[in-house]
Amino acid sequence: MKAPFKKRYIAMILSSMMALSNNANAIEVSEKAVQIAHDTIIVDGHIDVPYRVNRGWVDVTEATEGGDFDYPRAVKGGLNAPFMSIYVPASLDNSPESTQLAHVLIDQVEAIVARAPDKFAIAKSTADVEEQFEKGLISLPLGMENGSPIQGNLDTLALFYERGIRYITLAHSQSNHISDSSYDLRRQWKGLSPFGKSLITEMNNIGIMIDISHVSDDAFYQAVALTKVPVIASHSSLRRFTPDFERNMDDDMVKALGENGGVIMINFGSGFVSKAARQWRAGYTQARNAIVEAEGDESPKLENFDETYRAENPYPYSTLDEVLDHIDHVVKLVGIDHVGIGSDYDGVGDSLPIDLKDVSTFPNLVQGMLNRGYSEADIKKVLSGNLLRVWKAVEVYAAAH
Ligand SMILES: [Zn+2]
């Protein structure tokens, strides 16, 4: 983009953010924040566009009514390298459908790019991300959420690498053939399975990042001990702010991740960010279960339970400030080099924090960091520098093995 045009463009974005700030936004965004968001590669570790598109087709290359991501909003927010989540539910574990769905979702991302090659391109390397940023294209790197599609077969792993998968979240909501899950009380492997352990080595050798979001604490420590390169948490927040929620990382784990050279990419979903949102969810589940227990799951009360419960108990959305508290705390524990962004946009429903409602709001995040005294160089590390450093280390290691 030529300089004079770019200046006008930033002024335009700024005025539209200001218009928002009069109603939806609580934070006032400066020209500097918009400029940083637009001059920097922004990598988001986890966005659930493929699953959303597959469930109910929408054209995200144009503006869309619902959801948290589409091309115009990504451009406005300065988001240009969101990892597309190839998410396969645990209900498909150990079935051929698991592998098939992963392929279908990759096809969906390829279709988005094919429909708008002037807007999007798949990124299979850090060099792709950097070159495509220079060309003004939004890169769509691929991350697989749940290793179940591998089905114990290293040829399948190699095939998914060929198709562009550059990280794998070892497990999702249930213990699978690779790893135990933080959400699953069954700890069949007490961490990683024997295959899971060999998979770590293979992923290192082939050049796929290891994502420890969702796994049990034991699996995390085993993965960090086995890997030869840094790992990522593609969309996790801190347990310190959500006590007993094992899906988030505790302080000792963050320190171990720091020593490993890895990066925790903070999940924006209110349930990941604040205790109040977790308690709300627990209350919701309890109230619903009480109806099921008393009147069975055909009870008419269940029909509009969600609406009624929400009307009586407004959802406690977390705030931009609370998200920034997570970033601050990682920095306090292990320094600025180990934190990034893993919003979970399009994956956490209507639970996103005030001021971070969709992909157009990254300038708010930047402004929040500026307000807390972060330098431009440090902000750039959080927006992409840290993740790109890890990804490059993984590329370099794989090239030599
Ligand atoms: Zn997830």
Short mmCIF file of C-alpha atoms and ligand atoms in Angstrom, two decimals:
data_model
loop_
_atom_site.label_atom_id
_atom_site.label_comp_id
_atom_site.label_asym_id
_atom_site.label_seq_id
_atom_site.Cartn_x
_atom_site.Cartn_y
_atom_site.Cartn_z
CA MET A 1 0.00 0.00 0.00
CA LYS A 2 1.43 3.46 -0.98
CA ALA A 3 2.16 5.78 1.95
CA PRO A 4 -0.43 8.57 1.34
CA PHE A 5 -3.17 6.04 0.75
CA LYS A 6 -2.16 4.15 3.86
CA LYS A 7 -2.41 7.30 5.96
CA ARG A 8 -5.94 7.97 4.74
CA TYR A 9 -6.80 4.32 5.31
CA ILE A 10 -5.65 4.40 8.92
CA ALA A 11 -7.60 7.61 9.51
CA MET A 12 -10.66 5.87 8.09
CA ILE A 13 -10.26 2.83 10.36
CA LEU A 14 -9.69 5.13 13.30
CA SER A 15 -12.87 7.08 12.70
CA SER A 16 -14.87 3.87 12.41
CA MET A 17 -13.35 2.61 15.70
CA MET A 18 -14.23 5.97 17.30
CA ALA A 19 -17.78 5.66 16.05
CA LEU A 20 -17.88 2.25 17.74
CA SER A 21 -16.37 3.64 20.92
CA ASN A 22 -19.39 5.89 21.32
CA ASN A 23 -21.56 2.86 21.85
CA ALA A 24 -20.03 -0.61 21.94
CA ASN A 25 -16.44 0.19 22.85
CA ALA A 26 -15.40 1.35 26.29
CA ILE A 27 -11.83 2.08 25.20
CA GLU A 28 -10.70 5.06 23.15
CA VAL A 29 -8.38 3.99 20.37
CA SER A 30 -5.48 6.18 19.23
CA GLU A 31 -4.03 6.52 15.75
CA LYS A 32 -0.89 4.85 17.07
CA ALA A 33 -2.81 1.72 18.11
CA VAL A 34 -4.48 1.41 14.71
CA GLN A 35 -1.13 1.99 13.04
CA ILE A 36 0.58 -0.76 15.07
CA ALA A 37 -2.27 -3.20 14.40
CA HIS A 38 -1.95 -2.52 10.66
CA ASP A 39 1.84 -2.40 10.36
CA THR A 40 2.33 -5.67 12.22
CA ILE A 41 1.66 -9.26 11.30
CA ILE A 42 -1.05 -10.42 13.70
CA VAL A 43 -1.06 -14.16 14.28
CA ASP A 44 -4.05 -15.55 16.11
CA GLY A 45 -3.43 -19.10 17.34
CA HIS A 46 -6.97 -20.37 17.05
CA ILE A 47 -10.02 -19.33 15.04
CA ASP A 48 -12.86 -21.78 14.35
CA VAL A 49 -13.85 -20.57 10.87
CA PRO A 50 -13.68 -23.99 9.12
CA TYR A 51 -16.08 -25.63 11.57
CA ARG A 52 -18.43 -22.64 11.42
CA VAL A 53 -18.46 -22.66 7.60
CA ASN A 54 -18.93 -26.42 7.49
CA ARG A 55 -21.86 -26.33 9.91
CA GLY A 56 -23.76 -23.58 8.13
CA TRP A 57 -22.17 -22.31 4.97
CA VAL A 58 -21.36 -18.61 4.83
CA ASP A 59 -19.02 -16.70 2.55
CA VAL A 60 -16.37 -15.25 4.87
CA THR A 61 -14.61 -13.61 1.92
CA GLU A 62 -17.40 -10.99 2.22
CA ALA A 63 -19.09 -9.39 5.22
CA THR A 64 -21.18 -11.89 7.21
CA GLU A 65 -24.06 -11.28 9.59
CA GLY A 66 -23.09 -13.60 12.41
CA GLY A 67 -19.84 -15.07 13.65
CA ASP A 68 -16.67 -13.31 14.73
CA PHE A 69 -14.59 -13.48 11.54
CA ASP A 70 -14.93 -12.32 7.95
CA TYR A 71 -12.64 -10.58 5.48
CA PRO A 72 -13.79 -6.98 6.01
CA ARG A 73 -13.62 -7.28 9.79
CA ALA A 74 -10.20 -8.98 9.67
CA VAL A 75 -8.89 -6.15 7.47
CA LYS A 76 -10.30 -3.56 9.82
CA GLY A 77 -8.68 -5.24 12.83
CA GLY A 78 -5.33 -5.74 11.09
CA LEU A 79 -5.59 -9.52 11.54
CA ASN A 80 -3.56 -11.19 8.81
CA ALA A 81 -2.43 -14.62 9.98
CA PRO A 82 -5.20 -16.42 11.86
CA PHE A 83 -4.63 -20.15 12.35
CA MET A 84 -7.68 -21.92 10.96
CA SER A 85 -8.72 -24.60 13.41
CA ILE A 86 -9.23 -28.01 11.85
CA TYR A 87 -11.35 -29.10 14.78
CA VAL A 88 -12.52 -32.69 15.06
CA PRO A 89 -14.86 -33.50 17.98
CA ALA A 90 -13.90 -36.24 20.40
CA SER A 91 -17.16 -38.03 19.56
CA LEU A 92 -15.49 -39.13 16.29
CA ASP A 93 -12.36 -40.53 17.96
CA ASN A 94 -11.22 -43.94 16.67
CA SER A 95 -13.41 -43.77 13.58
CA PRO A 96 -12.58 -43.15 9.90
CA GLU A 97 -14.99 -40.18 10.07
CA SER A 98 -12.46 -38.40 12.27
CA THR A 99 -9.84 -38.38 9.50
CA GLN A 100 -12.47 -37.58 6.86
CA LEU A 101 -13.78 -34.56 8.73
CA ALA A 102 -10.25 -33.17 9.05
CA HIS A 103 -9.86 -33.43 5.26
CA VAL A 104 -13.28 -31.83 4.68
CA LEU A 105 -12.37 -28.89 6.91
CA ILE A 106 -9.05 -28.39 5.10
CA ASP A 107 -11.05 -28.45 1.85
CA GLN A 108 -13.22 -25.67 3.30
CA VAL A 109 -10.17 -23.47 3.86
CA GLU A 110 -8.89 -24.22 0.36
CA ALA A 111 -12.32 -23.23 -0.97
CA ILE A 112 -12.16 -19.87 0.83
CA VAL A 113 -8.77 -19.19 -0.78
CA ALA A 114 -9.92 -20.41 -4.21
CA ARG A 115 -12.95 -18.11 -4.05
CA ALA A 116 -10.87 -15.05 -3.15
CA PRO A 117 -7.19 -15.50 -4.06
CA ASP A 118 -6.85 -11.70 -4.03
CA LYS A 119 -7.72 -11.71 -0.30
CA PHE A 120 -6.50 -14.97 1.22
CA ALA A 121 -3.70 -17.51 0.85
CA ILE A 122 -2.88 -20.64 2.82
CA ALA A 123 0.43 -20.33 4.70
CA LYS A 124 2.57 -23.42 5.10
CA SER A 125 5.67 -21.64 6.44
CA THR A 126 6.77 -18.54 8.28
CA ALA A 127 8.19 -17.31 4.96
CA ASP A 128 4.69 -17.65 3.43
CA VAL A 129 3.22 -15.56 6.26
CA GLU A 130 5.84 -12.83 5.80
CA GLU A 131 5.65 -12.73 1.99
CA GLN A 132 1.87 -12.74 1.95
CA PHE A 133 1.77 -9.92 4.50
CA GLU A 134 3.92 -7.84 2.14
CA LYS A 135 1.47 -8.60 -0.67
CA GLY A 136 -1.51 -7.52 1.45
CA LEU A 137 -2.99 -11.04 1.63
CA ILE A 138 -4.43 -12.60 4.76
CA SER A 139 -2.55 -15.82 5.48
CA LEU A 140 -4.51 -18.85 6.63
CA PRO A 141 -2.15 -21.28 8.35
CA LEU A 142 -3.72 -24.55 9.54
CA GLY A 143 -3.77 -26.07 13.00
CA MET A 144 -5.45 -29.38 13.82
CA GLU A 145 -7.43 -29.41 17.07
CA ASN A 146 -7.46 -33.00 18.29
CA GLY A 147 -4.89 -35.53 17.06
CA SER A 148 -7.52 -38.22 16.60
CA PRO A 149 -7.51 -37.96 12.76
CA ILE A 150 -3.92 -39.32 12.79
CA GLN A 151 -5.34 -42.67 13.98
CA GLY A 152 -1.95 -44.02 14.98
CA ASN A 153 -0.63 -43.80 11.43
CA LEU A 154 2.49 -41.77 10.64
CA ASP A 155 1.68 -41.80 6.90
CA THR A 156 -1.55 -39.98 7.75
CA LEU A 157 0.51 -37.50 9.77
CA ALA A 158 2.74 -36.92 6.74
CA LEU A 159 -0.32 -36.45 4.51
CA PHE A 160 -1.75 -33.80 6.84
CA TYR A 161 1.65 -32.06 6.87
CA GLU A 162 1.52 -32.01 3.05
CA ARG A 163 -1.92 -30.43 3.18
CA GLY A 164 -0.57 -27.68 5.46
CA ILE A 165 -1.19 -28.70 9.07
CA ARG A 166 1.46 -26.90 11.13
CA TYR A 167 0.32 -27.58 14.66
CA ILE A 168 -1.63 -30.39 16.28
CA THR A 169 -3.51 -30.03 19.57
CA LEU A 170 -2.77 -33.49 20.92
CA ALA A 171 -6.25 -34.13 22.40
CA HIS A 172 -9.54 -32.29 22.72
CA SER A 173 -12.30 -32.92 25.27
CA GLN A 174 -11.56 -36.60 25.83
CA SER A 175 -8.54 -38.78 26.30
CA ASN A 176 -7.67 -40.10 22.81
CA HIS A 177 -5.08 -42.50 21.37
CA ILE A 178 -2.37 -39.84 21.86
CA SER A 179 -2.98 -38.08 25.14
CA ASP A 180 -5.20 -37.59 28.17
CA SER A 181 -7.40 -34.50 28.20
CA SER A 182 -7.88 -31.89 30.92
CA TYR A 183 -11.67 -32.21 30.51
CA ASP A 184 -11.68 -35.99 30.95
CA LEU A 185 -11.54 -37.59 34.38
CA ARG A 186 -10.32 -40.83 32.85
CA ARG A 187 -6.55 -40.64 32.81
CA GLN A 188 -5.97 -43.81 30.82
CA TRP A 189 -2.37 -42.93 29.91
CA LYS A 190 -1.39 -40.87 32.96
CA GLY A 191 -0.22 -38.32 30.40
CA LEU A 192 0.77 -39.34 26.89
CA SER A 193 0.19 -42.77 25.38
CA PRO A 194 3.20 -44.74 24.06
CA PHE A 195 2.13 -43.71 20.54
CA GLY A 196 1.73 -40.11 21.73
CA LYS A 197 5.32 -40.13 22.94
CA SER A 198 6.62 -41.34 19.59
CA LEU A 199 4.36 -38.81 17.84
CA ILE A 200 6.14 -35.95 19.65
CA THR A 201 9.43 -37.05 18.09
CA GLU A 202 7.83 -37.47 14.68
CA MET A 203 6.16 -34.06 14.82
CA ASN A 204 9.53 -32.51 15.72
CA ASN A 205 11.18 -34.27 12.79
CA ILE A 206 8.50 -33.42 10.24
CA GLY A 207 8.00 -29.79 11.37
CA ILE A 208 4.59 -29.69 13.05
CA MET A 209 4.28 -27.62 16.22
CA ILE A 210 3.08 -29.38 19.36
CA ASP A 211 0.04 -27.70 20.86
CA ILE A 212 -0.53 -28.50 24.52
CA SER A 213 -3.88 -26.67 24.89
CA HIS A 214 -6.57 -29.08 26.18
CA VAL A 215 -4.23 -31.82 27.45
CA SER A 216 -3.87 -32.92 31.09
CA ASP A 217 -1.08 -31.50 33.24
CA ASP A 218 0.82 -34.81 33.15
CA ALA A 219 0.62 -34.88 29.34
CA PHE A 220 1.90 -31.29 29.21
CA TYR A 221 4.95 -32.05 31.35
CA GLN A 222 5.73 -35.22 29.36
CA ALA A 223 5.44 -33.35 26.05
CA VAL A 224 7.75 -30.59 27.26
CA ALA A 225 10.27 -33.16 28.50
CA LEU A 226 10.27 -35.08 25.20
CA THR A 227 10.21 -32.30 22.61
CA LYS A 228 13.43 -31.00 21.07
CA VAL A 229 11.84 -27.68 20.11
CA PRO A 230 9.55 -25.16 21.82
CA VAL A 231 5.82 -25.99 22.09
CA ILE A 232 2.75 -23.77 21.97
CA ALA A 233 -0.54 -23.49 23.80
CA SER A 234 -2.63 -22.30 20.86
CA HIS A 235 -5.61 -21.06 22.94
CA SER A 236 -5.18 -21.32 26.71
CA SER A 237 -5.39 -18.79 29.52
CA LEU A 238 -4.21 -18.79 33.14
CA ARG A 239 -5.56 -21.01 35.90
CA ARG A 240 -4.56 -18.38 38.44
CA PHE A 241 -7.66 -16.39 37.37
CA THR A 242 -9.92 -19.45 36.99
CA PRO A 243 -9.08 -21.71 39.95
CA ASP A 244 -9.51 -25.47 39.43
CA PHE A 245 -10.04 -25.09 35.66
CA GLU A 246 -7.38 -27.51 34.46
CA ARG A 247 -7.95 -26.51 30.83
CA ASN A 248 -5.98 -23.32 31.67
CA MET A 249 -2.28 -23.35 32.63
CA ASP A 250 -1.05 -22.86 36.19
CA ASP A 251 1.99 -20.76 37.08
CA ASP A 252 4.38 -23.74 37.29
CA MET A 253 3.34 -24.86 33.82
CA VAL A 254 3.89 -21.38 32.41
CA LYS A 255 7.38 -21.40 33.95
CA ALA A 256 8.09 -24.81 32.38
CA LEU A 257 6.77 -23.47 29.06
CA GLY A 258 9.08 -20.45 29.40
CA GLU A 259 12.09 -22.70 29.99
CA ASN A 260 11.09 -24.72 26.93
CA GLY A 261 11.08 -21.48 24.90
CA GLY A 262 7.39 -21.89 24.07
CA VAL A 263 4.46 -19.49 23.93
CA ILE A 264 1.02 -19.42 25.56
CA MET A 265 -1.54 -17.78 23.31
CA ILE A 266 -4.27 -16.28 25.46
CA ASN A 267 -7.87 -17.42 24.90
CA PHE A 268 -10.38 -14.53 24.99
CA GLY A 269 -13.52 -16.54 25.88
CA SER A 270 -14.92 -15.16 29.17
CA GLY A 271 -15.03 -18.68 30.61
CA PHE A 272 -11.26 -18.88 30.11
CA VAL A 273 -10.62 -15.41 31.47
CA SER A 274 -12.66 -14.90 34.64
CA LYS A 275 -13.86 -16.81 37.66
CA ALA A 276 -17.25 -15.05 37.47
CA ALA A 277 -17.91 -16.49 34.00
CA ARG A 278 -16.89 -19.96 35.17
CA GLN A 279 -19.23 -19.72 38.16
CA TRP A 280 -22.05 -18.55 35.88
CA ARG A 281 -21.52 -21.60 33.68
CA ALA A 282 -21.51 -23.93 36.70
CA GLY A 283 -24.76 -22.38 37.96
CA TYR A 284 -26.32 -22.74 34.51
CA THR A 285 -25.42 -26.43 34.28
CA GLN A 286 -26.60 -27.09 37.82
CA ALA A 287 -29.97 -25.42 37.22
CA ARG A 288 -30.48 -27.32 33.97
CA ASN A 289 -29.51 -30.65 35.55
CA ALA A 290 -31.95 -30.02 38.41
CA ILE A 291 -34.81 -29.74 35.90
CA VAL A 292 -33.71 -32.90 34.09
CA GLU A 293 -33.51 -34.78 37.38
CA ALA A 294 -36.92 -33.62 38.60
CA GLU A 295 -38.88 -33.73 35.35
CA GLY A 296 -36.81 -35.70 32.83
CA ASP A 297 -35.16 -34.40 29.67
CA GLU A 298 -38.51 -33.90 27.89
CA SER A 299 -39.56 -31.22 30.37
CA PRO A 300 -41.18 -28.19 28.69
CA LYS A 301 -39.07 -26.03 31.00
CA LEU A 302 -36.01 -27.02 28.96
CA GLU A 303 -37.44 -25.57 25.75
CA ASN A 304 -36.60 -21.97 26.56
CA PHE A 305 -34.32 -22.68 29.49
CA ASP A 306 -31.39 -20.84 27.94
CA GLU A 307 -33.38 -17.65 27.34
CA THR A 308 -35.05 -17.69 30.75
CA TYR A 309 -31.85 -18.43 32.63
CA ARG A 310 -29.94 -15.70 30.84
CA ALA A 311 -32.71 -13.17 31.44
CA GLU A 312 -32.66 -13.91 35.16
CA ASN A 313 -28.87 -14.29 35.41
CA PRO A 314 -27.12 -11.94 32.94
CA TYR A 315 -23.89 -13.43 31.62
CA PRO A 316 -20.84 -11.80 33.25
CA TYR A 317 -18.79 -10.94 30.16
CA SER A 318 -15.15 -10.45 31.00
CA THR A 319 -13.35 -7.30 29.91
CA LEU A 320 -10.38 -6.26 27.82
CA ASP A 321 -8.67 -5.37 31.10
CA GLU A 322 -9.11 -8.88 32.42
CA VAL A 323 -7.59 -10.31 29.22
CA LEU A 324 -4.68 -7.91 29.66
CA ASP A 325 -4.25 -9.19 33.23
CA HIS A 326 -3.52 -12.63 31.75
CA ILE A 327 -0.90 -11.19 29.40
CA ASP A 328 0.66 -9.17 32.25
CA HIS A 329 0.85 -12.22 34.47
CA VAL A 330 2.66 -14.33 31.86
CA VAL A 331 5.11 -11.44 31.39
CA LYS A 332 5.64 -11.23 35.15
CA LEU A 333 6.29 -15.00 35.37
CA VAL A 334 8.50 -15.62 32.33
CA GLY A 335 8.93 -12.37 30.38
CA ILE A 336 7.53 -10.86 27.21
CA ASP A 337 8.88 -13.59 24.87
CA HIS A 338 6.36 -16.27 25.82
CA VAL A 339 2.89 -14.83 25.33
CA GLY A 340 0.66 -14.47 22.26
CA ILE A 341 -2.96 -14.36 21.14
CA GLY A 342 -5.28 -17.38 20.67
CA SER A 343 -8.70 -15.72 20.70
CA ASP A 344 -10.90 -18.76 19.93
CA TYR A 345 -13.08 -16.47 17.76
CA ASP A 346 -15.95 -18.41 16.18
CA GLY A 347 -15.35 -21.12 18.80
CA VAL A 348 -16.69 -19.76 22.09
CA GLY A 349 -20.14 -18.50 21.09
CA ASP A 350 -21.56 -15.45 22.79
CA SER A 351 -18.96 -15.27 25.55
CA LEU A 352 -16.43 -12.81 24.18
CA PRO A 353 -15.20 -9.97 26.36
CA ILE A 354 -16.39 -6.39 26.12
CA ASP A 355 -14.17 -4.54 23.60
CA LEU A 356 -12.92 -7.81 22.04
CA LYS A 357 -16.12 -8.96 20.37
CA ASP A 358 -14.70 -9.94 16.97
CA VAL A 359 -11.61 -9.83 14.76
CA SER A 360 -12.08 -6.12 14.05
CA THR A 361 -11.16 -5.27 17.64
CA PHE A 362 -7.40 -5.98 17.67
CA PRO A 363 -6.64 -2.22 17.79
CA ASN A 364 -8.46 -2.18 21.16
CA LEU A 365 -6.09 -4.86 22.43
CA VAL A 366 -3.10 -2.86 21.17
CA GLN A 367 -4.45 0.29 22.82
CA GLY A 368 -4.93 -1.61 26.07
CA MET A 369 -1.28 -2.71 25.97
CA LEU A 370 -0.12 0.83 25.15
CA ASN A 371 -2.14 2.11 28.11
CA ARG A 372 -0.34 -0.38 30.34
CA GLY A 373 3.04 0.86 29.19
CA TYR A 374 4.08 -1.87 26.75
CA SER A 375 6.53 -0.68 24.10
CA GLU A 376 5.73 -1.06 20.42
CA ALA A 377 8.47 -3.72 20.15
CA ASP A 378 6.92 -5.73 22.99
CA ILE A 379 3.43 -5.43 21.53
CA LYS A 380 4.73 -6.80 18.23
CA LYS A 381 6.15 -9.82 20.05
CA VAL A 382 2.73 -10.60 21.50
CA LEU A 383 0.92 -10.01 18.19
CA SER A 384 3.13 -12.40 16.24
CA GLY A 385 6.85 -12.24 17.02
CA ASN A 386 6.81 -14.90 19.69
CA LEU A 387 4.76 -17.43 17.72
CA LEU A 388 6.80 -16.84 14.56
CA ARG A 389 10.00 -17.40 16.55
CA VAL A 390 8.71 -20.78 17.77
CA TRP A 391 7.45 -21.76 14.32
CA LYS A 392 10.83 -20.86 12.78
CA ALA A 393 12.67 -22.94 15.39
CA VAL A 394 10.42 -25.87 14.47
CA GLU A 395 11.14 -25.34 10.75
CA VAL A 396 14.89 -25.17 11.32
CA TYR A 397 14.92 -28.33 13.45
CA ALA A 398 12.82 -30.28 10.93
CA ALA A 399 15.03 -29.19 8.02
CA ALA A 400 18.00 -30.77 9.80
CA HIS A 401 16.25 -34.07 10.70
ZN ZN B 1 -10.36 -25.64 21.89
#
